[in-house]
PDB file of C-alpha atoms in Angstrom:
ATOM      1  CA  UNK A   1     215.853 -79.508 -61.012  1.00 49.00           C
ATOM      2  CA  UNK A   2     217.813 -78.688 -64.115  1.00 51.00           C
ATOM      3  CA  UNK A   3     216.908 -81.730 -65.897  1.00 49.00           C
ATOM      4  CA  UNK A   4     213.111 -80.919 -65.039  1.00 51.00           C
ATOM      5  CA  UNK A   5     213.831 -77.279 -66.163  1.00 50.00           C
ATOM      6  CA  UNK A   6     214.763 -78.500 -69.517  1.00 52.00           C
ATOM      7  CA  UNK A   7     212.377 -80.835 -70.050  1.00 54.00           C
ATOM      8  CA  UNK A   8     209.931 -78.253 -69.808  1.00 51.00           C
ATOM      9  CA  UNK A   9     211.125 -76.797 -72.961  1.00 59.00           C
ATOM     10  CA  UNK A  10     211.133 -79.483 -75.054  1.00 72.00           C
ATOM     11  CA  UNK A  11     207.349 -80.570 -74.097  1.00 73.00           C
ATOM     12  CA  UNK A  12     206.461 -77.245 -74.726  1.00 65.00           C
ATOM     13  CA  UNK A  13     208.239 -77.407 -78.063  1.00 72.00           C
ATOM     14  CA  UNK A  14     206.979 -80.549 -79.468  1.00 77.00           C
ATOM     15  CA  UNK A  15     203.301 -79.265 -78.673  1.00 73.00           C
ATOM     16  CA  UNK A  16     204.031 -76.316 -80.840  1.00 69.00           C
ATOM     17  CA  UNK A  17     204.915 -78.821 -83.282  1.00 74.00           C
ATOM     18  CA  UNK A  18     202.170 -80.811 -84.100  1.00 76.00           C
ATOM     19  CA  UNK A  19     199.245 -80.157 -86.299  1.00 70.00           C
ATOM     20  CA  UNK A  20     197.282 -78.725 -83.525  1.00 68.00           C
ATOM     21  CA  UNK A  21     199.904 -76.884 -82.045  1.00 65.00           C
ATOM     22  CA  UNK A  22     200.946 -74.899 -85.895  1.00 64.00           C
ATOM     23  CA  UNK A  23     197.515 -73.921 -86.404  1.00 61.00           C
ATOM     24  CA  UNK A  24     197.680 -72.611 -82.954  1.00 61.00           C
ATOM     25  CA  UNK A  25     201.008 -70.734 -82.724  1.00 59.00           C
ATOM     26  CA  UNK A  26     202.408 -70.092 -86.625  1.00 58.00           C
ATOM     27  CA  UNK A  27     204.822 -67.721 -85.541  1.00 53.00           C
ATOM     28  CA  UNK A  28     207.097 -67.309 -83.213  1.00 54.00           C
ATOM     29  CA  UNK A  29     207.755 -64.520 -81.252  1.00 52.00           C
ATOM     30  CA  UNK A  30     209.571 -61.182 -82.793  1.00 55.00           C
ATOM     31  CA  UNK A  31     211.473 -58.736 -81.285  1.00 60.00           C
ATOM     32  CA  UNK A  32     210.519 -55.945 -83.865  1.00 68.00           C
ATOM     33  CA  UNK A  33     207.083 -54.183 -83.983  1.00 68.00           C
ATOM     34  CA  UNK A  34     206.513 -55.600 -87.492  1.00 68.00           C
ATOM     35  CA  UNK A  35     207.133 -58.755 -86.648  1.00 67.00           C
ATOM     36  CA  UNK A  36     205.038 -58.884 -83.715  1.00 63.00           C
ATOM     37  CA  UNK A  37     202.389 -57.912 -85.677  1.00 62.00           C
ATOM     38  CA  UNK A  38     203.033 -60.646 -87.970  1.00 62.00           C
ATOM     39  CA  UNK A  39     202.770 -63.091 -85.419  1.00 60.00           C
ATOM     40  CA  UNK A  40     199.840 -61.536 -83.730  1.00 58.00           C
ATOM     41  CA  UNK A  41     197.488 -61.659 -86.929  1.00 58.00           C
ATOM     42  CA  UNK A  42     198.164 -65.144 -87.265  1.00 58.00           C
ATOM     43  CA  UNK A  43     197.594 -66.795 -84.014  1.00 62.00           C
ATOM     44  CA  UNK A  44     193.701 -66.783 -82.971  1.00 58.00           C
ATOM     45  CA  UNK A  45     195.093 -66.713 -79.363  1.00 58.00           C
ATOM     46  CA  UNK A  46     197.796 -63.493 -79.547  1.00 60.00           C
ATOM     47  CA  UNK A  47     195.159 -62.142 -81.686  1.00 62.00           C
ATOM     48  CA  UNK A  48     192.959 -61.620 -78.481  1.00 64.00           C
ATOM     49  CA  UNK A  49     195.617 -59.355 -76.671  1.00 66.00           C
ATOM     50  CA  UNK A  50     196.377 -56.202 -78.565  1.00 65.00           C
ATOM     51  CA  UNK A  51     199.680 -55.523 -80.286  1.00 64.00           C
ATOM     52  CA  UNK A  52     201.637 -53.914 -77.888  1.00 68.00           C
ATOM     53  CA  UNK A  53     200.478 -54.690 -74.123  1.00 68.00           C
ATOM     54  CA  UNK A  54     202.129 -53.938 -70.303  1.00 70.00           C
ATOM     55  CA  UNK A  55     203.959 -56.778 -69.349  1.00 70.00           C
ATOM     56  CA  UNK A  56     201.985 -56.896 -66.336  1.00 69.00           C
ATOM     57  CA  UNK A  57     198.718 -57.029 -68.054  1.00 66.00           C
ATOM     58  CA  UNK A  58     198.823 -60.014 -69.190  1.00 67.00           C
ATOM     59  CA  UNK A  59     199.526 -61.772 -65.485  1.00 71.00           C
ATOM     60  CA  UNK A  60     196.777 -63.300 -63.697  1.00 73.00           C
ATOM     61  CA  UNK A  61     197.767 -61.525 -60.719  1.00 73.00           C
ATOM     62  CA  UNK A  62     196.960 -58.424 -62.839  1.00 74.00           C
ATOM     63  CA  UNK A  63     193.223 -59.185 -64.202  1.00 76.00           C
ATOM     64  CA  UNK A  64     192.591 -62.380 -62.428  1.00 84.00           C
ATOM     65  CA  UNK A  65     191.086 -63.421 -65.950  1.00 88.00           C
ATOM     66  CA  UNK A  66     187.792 -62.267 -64.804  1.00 92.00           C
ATOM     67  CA  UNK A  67     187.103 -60.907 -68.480  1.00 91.00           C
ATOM     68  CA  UNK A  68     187.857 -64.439 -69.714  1.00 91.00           C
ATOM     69  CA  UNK A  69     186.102 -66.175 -67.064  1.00 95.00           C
ATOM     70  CA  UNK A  70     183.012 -64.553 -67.676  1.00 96.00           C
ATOM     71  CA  UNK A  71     182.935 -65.104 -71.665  1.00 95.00           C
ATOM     72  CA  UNK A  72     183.768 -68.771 -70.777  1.00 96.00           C
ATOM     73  CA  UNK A  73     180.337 -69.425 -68.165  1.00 98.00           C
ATOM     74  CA  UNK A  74     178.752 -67.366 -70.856  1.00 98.00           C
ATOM     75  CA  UNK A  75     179.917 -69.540 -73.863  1.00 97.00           C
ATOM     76  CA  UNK A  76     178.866 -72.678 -71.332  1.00 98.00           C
ATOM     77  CA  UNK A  77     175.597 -70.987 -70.469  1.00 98.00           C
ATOM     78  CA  UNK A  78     174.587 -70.939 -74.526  1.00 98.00           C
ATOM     79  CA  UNK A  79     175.847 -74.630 -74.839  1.00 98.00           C
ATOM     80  CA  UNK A  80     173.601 -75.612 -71.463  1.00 98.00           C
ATOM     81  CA  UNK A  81     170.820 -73.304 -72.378  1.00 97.00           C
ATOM     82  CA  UNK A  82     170.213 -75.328 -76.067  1.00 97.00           C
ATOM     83  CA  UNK A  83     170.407 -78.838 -74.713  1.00 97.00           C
ATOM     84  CA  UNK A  84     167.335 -77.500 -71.958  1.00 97.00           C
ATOM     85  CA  UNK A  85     165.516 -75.951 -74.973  1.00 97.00           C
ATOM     86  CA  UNK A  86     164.789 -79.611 -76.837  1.00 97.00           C
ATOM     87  CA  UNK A  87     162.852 -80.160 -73.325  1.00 96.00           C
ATOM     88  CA  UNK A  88     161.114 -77.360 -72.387  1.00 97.00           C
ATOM     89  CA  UNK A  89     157.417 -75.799 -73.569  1.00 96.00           C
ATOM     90  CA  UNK A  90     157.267 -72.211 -72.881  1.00 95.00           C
ATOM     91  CA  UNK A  91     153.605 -72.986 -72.144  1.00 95.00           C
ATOM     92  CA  UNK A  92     151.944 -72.545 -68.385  1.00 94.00           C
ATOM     93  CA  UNK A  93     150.504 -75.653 -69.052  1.00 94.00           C
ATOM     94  CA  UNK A  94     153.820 -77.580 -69.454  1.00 95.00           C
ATOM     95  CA  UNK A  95     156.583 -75.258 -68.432  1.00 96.00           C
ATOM     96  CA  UNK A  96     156.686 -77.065 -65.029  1.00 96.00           C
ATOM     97  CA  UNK A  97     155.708 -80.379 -65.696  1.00 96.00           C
ATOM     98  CA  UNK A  98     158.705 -80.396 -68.558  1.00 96.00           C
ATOM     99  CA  UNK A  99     160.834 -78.672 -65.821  1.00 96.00           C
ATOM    100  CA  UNK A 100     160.133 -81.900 -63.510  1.00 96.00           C
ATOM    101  CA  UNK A 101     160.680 -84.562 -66.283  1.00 96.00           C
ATOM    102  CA  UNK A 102     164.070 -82.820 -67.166  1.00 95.00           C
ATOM    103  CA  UNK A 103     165.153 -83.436 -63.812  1.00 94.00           C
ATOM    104  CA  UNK A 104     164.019 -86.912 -63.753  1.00 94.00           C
ATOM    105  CA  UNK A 105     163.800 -88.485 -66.819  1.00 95.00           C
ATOM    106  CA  UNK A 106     165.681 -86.686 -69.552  1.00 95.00           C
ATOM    107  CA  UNK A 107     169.855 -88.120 -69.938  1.00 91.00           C
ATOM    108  CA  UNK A 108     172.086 -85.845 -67.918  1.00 94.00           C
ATOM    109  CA  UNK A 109     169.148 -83.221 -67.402  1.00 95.00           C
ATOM    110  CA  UNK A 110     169.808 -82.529 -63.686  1.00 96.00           C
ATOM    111  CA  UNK A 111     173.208 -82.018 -64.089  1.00 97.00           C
ATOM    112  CA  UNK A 112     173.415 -79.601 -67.366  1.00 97.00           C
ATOM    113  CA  UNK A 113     170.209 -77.679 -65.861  1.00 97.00           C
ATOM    114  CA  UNK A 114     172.062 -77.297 -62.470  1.00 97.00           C
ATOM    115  CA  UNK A 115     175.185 -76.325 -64.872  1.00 98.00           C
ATOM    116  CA  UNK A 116     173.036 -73.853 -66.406  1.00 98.00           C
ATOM    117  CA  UNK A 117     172.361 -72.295 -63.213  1.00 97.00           C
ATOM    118  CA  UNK A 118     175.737 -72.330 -61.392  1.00 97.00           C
ATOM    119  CA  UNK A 119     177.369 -70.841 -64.399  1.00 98.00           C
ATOM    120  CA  UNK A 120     174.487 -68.053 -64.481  1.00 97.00           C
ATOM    121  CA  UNK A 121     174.746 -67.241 -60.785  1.00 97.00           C
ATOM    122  CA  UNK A 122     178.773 -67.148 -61.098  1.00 98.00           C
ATOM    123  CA  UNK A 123     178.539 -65.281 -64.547  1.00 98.00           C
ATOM    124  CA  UNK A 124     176.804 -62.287 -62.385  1.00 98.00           C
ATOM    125  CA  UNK A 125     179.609 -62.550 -59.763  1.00 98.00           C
ATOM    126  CA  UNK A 126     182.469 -62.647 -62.202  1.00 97.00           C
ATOM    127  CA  UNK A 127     181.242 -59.797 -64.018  1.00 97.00           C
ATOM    128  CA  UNK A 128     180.547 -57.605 -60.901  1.00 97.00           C
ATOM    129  CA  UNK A 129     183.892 -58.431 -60.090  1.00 96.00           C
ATOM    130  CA  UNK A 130     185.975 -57.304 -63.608  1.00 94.00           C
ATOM    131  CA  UNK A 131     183.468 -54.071 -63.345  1.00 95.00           C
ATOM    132  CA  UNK A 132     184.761 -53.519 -59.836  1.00 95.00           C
ATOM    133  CA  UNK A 133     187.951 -54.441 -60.527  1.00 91.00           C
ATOM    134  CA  UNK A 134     188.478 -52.140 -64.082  1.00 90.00           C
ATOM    135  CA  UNK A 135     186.822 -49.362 -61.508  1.00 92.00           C
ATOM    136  CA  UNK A 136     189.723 -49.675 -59.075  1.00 90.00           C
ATOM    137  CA  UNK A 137     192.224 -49.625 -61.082  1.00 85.00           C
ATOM    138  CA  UNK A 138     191.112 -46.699 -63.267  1.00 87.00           C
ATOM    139  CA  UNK A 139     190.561 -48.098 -66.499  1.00 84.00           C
ATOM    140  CA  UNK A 140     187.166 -46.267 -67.161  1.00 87.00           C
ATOM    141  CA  UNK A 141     189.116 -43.123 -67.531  1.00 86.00           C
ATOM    142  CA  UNK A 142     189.671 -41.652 -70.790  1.00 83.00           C
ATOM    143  CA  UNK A 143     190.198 -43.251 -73.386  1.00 82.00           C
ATOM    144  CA  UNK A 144     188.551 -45.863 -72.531  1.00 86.00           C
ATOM    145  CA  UNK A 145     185.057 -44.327 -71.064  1.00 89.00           C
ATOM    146  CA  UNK A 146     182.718 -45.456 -73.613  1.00 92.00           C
ATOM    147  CA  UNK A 147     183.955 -49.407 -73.440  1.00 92.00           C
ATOM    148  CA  UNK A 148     183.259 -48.085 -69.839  1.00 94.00           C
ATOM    149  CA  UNK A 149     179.867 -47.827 -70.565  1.00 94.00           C
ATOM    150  CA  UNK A 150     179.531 -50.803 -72.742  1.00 95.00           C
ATOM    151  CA  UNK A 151     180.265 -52.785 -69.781  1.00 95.00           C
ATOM    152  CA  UNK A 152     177.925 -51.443 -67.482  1.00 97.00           C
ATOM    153  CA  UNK A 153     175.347 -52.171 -70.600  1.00 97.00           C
ATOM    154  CA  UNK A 154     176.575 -55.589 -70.624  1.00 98.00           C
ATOM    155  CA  UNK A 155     176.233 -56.140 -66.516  1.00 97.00           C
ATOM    156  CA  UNK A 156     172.868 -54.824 -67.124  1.00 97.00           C
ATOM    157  CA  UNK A 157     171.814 -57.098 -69.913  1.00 98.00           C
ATOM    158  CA  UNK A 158     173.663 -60.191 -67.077  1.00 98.00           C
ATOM    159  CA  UNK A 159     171.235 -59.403 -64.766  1.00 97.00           C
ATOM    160  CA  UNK A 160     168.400 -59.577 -66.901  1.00 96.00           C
ATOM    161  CA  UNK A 161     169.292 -62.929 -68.349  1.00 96.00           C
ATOM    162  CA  UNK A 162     168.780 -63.977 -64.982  1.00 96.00           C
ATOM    163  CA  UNK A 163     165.723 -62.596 -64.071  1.00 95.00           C
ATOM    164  CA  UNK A 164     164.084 -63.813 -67.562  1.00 96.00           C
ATOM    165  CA  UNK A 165     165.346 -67.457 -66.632  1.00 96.00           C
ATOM    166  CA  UNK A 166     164.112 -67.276 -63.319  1.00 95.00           C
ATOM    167  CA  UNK A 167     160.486 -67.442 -64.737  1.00 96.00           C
ATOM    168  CA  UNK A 168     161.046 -69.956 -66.580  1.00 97.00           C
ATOM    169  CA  UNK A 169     160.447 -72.851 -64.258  1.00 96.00           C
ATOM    170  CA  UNK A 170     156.943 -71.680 -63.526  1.00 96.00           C
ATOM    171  CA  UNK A 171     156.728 -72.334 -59.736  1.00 95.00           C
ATOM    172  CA  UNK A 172     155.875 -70.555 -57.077  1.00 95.00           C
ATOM    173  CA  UNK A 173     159.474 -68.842 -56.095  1.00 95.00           C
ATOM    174  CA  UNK A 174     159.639 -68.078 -59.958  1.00 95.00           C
ATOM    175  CA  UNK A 175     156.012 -66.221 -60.371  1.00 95.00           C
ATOM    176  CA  UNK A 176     156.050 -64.604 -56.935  1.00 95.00           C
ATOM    177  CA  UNK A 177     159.697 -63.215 -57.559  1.00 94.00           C
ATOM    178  CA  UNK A 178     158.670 -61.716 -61.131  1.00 95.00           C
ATOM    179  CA  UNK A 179     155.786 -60.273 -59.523  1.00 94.00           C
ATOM    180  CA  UNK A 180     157.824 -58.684 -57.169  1.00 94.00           C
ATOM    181  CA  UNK A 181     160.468 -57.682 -59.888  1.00 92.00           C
ATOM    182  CA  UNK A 182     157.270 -55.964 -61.874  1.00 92.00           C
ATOM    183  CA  UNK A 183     155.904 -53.932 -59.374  1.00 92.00           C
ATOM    184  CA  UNK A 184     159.516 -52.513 -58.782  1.00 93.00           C
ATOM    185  CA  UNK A 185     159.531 -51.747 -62.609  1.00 90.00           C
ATOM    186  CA  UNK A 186     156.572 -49.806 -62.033  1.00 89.00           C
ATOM    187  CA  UNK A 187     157.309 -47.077 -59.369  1.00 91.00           C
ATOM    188  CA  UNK A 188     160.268 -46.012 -62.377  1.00 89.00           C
ATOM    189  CA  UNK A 189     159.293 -42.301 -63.003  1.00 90.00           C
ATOM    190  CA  UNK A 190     157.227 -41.402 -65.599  1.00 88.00           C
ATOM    191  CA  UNK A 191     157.566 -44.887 -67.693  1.00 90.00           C
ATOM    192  CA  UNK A 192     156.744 -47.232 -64.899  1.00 90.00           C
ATOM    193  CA  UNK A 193     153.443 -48.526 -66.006  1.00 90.00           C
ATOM    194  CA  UNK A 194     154.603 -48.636 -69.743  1.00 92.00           C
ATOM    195  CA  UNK A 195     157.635 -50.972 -68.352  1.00 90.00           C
ATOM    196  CA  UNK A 196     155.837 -52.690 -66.500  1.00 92.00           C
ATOM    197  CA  UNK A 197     152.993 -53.740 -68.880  1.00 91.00           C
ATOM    198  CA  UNK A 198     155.758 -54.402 -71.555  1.00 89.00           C
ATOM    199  CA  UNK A 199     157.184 -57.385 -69.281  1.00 89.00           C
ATOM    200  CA  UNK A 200     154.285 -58.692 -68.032  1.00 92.00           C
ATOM    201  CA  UNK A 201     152.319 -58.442 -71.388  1.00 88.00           C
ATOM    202  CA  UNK A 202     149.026 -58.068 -68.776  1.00 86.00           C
ATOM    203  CA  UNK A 203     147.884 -56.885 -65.962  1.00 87.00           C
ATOM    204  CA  UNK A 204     149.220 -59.799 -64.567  1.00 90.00           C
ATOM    205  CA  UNK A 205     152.117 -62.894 -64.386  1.00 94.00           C
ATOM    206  CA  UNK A 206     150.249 -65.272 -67.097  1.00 93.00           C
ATOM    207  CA  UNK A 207     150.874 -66.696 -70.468  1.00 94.00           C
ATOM    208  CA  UNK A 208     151.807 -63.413 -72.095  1.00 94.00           C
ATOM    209  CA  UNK A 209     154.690 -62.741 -69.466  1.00 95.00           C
ATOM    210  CA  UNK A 210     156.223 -66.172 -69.586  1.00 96.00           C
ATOM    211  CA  UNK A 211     156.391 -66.092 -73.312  1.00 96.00           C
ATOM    212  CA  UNK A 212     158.010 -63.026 -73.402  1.00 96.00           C
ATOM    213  CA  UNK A 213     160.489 -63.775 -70.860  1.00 97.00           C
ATOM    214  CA  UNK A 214     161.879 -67.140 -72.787  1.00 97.00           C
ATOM    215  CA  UNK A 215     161.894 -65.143 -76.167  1.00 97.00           C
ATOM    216  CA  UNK A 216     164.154 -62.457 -74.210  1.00 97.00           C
ATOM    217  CA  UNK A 217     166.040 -65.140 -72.226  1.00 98.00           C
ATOM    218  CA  UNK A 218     166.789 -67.449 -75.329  1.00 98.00           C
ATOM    219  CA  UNK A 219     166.911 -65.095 -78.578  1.00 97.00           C
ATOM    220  CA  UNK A 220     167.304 -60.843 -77.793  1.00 98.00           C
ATOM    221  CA  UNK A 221     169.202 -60.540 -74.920  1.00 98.00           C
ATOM    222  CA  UNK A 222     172.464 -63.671 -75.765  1.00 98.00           C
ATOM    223  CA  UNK A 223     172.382 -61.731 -79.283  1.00 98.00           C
ATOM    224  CA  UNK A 224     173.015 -58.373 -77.697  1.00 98.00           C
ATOM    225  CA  UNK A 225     175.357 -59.640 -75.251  1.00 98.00           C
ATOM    226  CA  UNK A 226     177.511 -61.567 -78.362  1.00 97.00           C
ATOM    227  CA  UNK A 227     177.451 -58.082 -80.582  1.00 97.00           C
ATOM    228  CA  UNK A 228     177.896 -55.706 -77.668  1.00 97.00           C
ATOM    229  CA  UNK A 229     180.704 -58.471 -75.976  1.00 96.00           C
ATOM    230  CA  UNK A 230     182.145 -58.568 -79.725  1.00 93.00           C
ATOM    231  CA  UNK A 231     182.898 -54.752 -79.492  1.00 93.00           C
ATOM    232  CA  UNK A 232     184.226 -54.462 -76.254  1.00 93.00           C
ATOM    233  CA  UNK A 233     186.799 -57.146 -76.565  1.00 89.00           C
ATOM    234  CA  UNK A 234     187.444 -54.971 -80.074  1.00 87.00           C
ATOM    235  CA  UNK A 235     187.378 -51.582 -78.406  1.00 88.00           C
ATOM    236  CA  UNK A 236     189.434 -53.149 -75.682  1.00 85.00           C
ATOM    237  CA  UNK A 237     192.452 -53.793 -78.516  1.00 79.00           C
ATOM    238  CA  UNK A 238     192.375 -50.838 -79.318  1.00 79.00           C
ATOM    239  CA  UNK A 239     192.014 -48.580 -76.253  1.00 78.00           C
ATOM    240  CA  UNK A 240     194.800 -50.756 -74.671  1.00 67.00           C
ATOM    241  CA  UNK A 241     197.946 -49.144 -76.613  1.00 49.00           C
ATOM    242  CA  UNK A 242     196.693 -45.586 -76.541  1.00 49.00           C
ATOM    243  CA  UNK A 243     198.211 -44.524 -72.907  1.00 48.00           C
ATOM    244  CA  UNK A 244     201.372 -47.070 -73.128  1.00 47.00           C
ATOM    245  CA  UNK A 245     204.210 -45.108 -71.098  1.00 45.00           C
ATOM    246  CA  UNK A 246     207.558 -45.254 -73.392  1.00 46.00           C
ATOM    247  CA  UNK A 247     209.726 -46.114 -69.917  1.00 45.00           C
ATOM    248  CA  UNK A 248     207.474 -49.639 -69.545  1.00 48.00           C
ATOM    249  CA  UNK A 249     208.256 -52.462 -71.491  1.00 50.00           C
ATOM    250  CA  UNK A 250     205.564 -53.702 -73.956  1.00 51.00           C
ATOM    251  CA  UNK A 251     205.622 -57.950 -73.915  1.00 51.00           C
TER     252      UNK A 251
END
């Protein structure tokens, strides 16, 4: 046990070692503010946490990493999302028939479209979950109301990443679901009809609707989700040492 206790160590030191491992972790760390600053600014992966932190925080029993987990099925829902775009028309005529040959004919296209899909349904769940989670725990209070309200923004723009791709397939489920979706858009007070006519592009699910759905699914709505995501992991930083008790040791 003490032989596999200290072996540990020296793994974990050599791996700090090499090239990789430098350009990872170039300090070590310090026991004074300054020099935990030091070391913070130059390591990408300290960088992420702010300066000072509760101990506590940064346990998975804590956060369960939901935060992370969701920027990682979002990162893999970019990568998945550009391999389908070499394949897919965003044409009525084609949008299902290139749907079908992706499945069936195209390298690896069942598996990174049924990637694609997985990591969109469990992107919805795992931010649901760090919303519900930062709500229990009180983080929305002050300061930290208005990254508050940049999350809800970014659960809403989640959702409607997946109700743009769900059109996308052009098949039945997909056009009677948006449908659906559009008449619910419409009984909003006052600008109902205006939303309404804005997604559909018609009176109608057609051409117009389907276009505008992949240019929201594939350009607007990842940009605003990587600048709004951007500024809450920055506001995060540096809403975290604000209400730091003195008693609680920072790691």
């Amino acid at each position: 046990m003490t032989m596999a206790t200290e072996e540990k160590p020296r793994v974990v030191d050599r791996a700090r070692q090499t090239t990789v491992g430098r350009s990872i972790f170039r300090s070590p760390s310090r026991s004074t503010p300054r020099d935990r600053a030091a070391s913070h600014w130059s390591s990408f992966l300290l960088h992420l946490y702010p300066v000072k932190v509760r101990r506590k925080e940064i346990t998975f029993r804590y956060s369960w990493y939901l935060g992370v987990i969701s920027a990682v099925l979002f990162a893999s829902l970019v990568a998945s999302g550009i391999y389908l775009m070499f394949f897919y028309v965003p044409s009525p005529a084609s949008a299902y028939a290139d749907i079908q040959s992706l499945q069936t004919e195209v390298t690896f296209g069942q598996y990174i479209r049924n990637v694609h899909r997985w990591s969109a349904h469990l992107m919805v769940f795992a931010v649901a979950a760090h919303m519900a989670k930062v709500f229990y725990r009180g983080a929305y209070k002050p300061p930290r109301e208005f990254n508050w309200v940049i999350g809800v923004v970014l659960l809403v723009l989640t959702l409607l990443m997946s109700f743009t791709g769900y059109l996308l397939p052009w098949d039945q489920l997909a056009y009677w679901a948006v449908t659906v979706g559009s008449e619910m858009a419409g009984y909003v007070p006052f600008v109902g009809e205006q939303v309404r006519e804005l997604l559909l592009g018609g009176p109608t699910v057609g051409e117009g609707t389907l276009l505008r759905f992949y240019v929201l699914h594939v350009a607007v709505l990842p940009v605003s989700i990587v600048v709004l995501l951007m500024f809450h992991i920055w506001r995060w930083r540096k809403d975290a040492m604000l209400d730091l008790p003195k008693e609680e040791p920072d790691a």
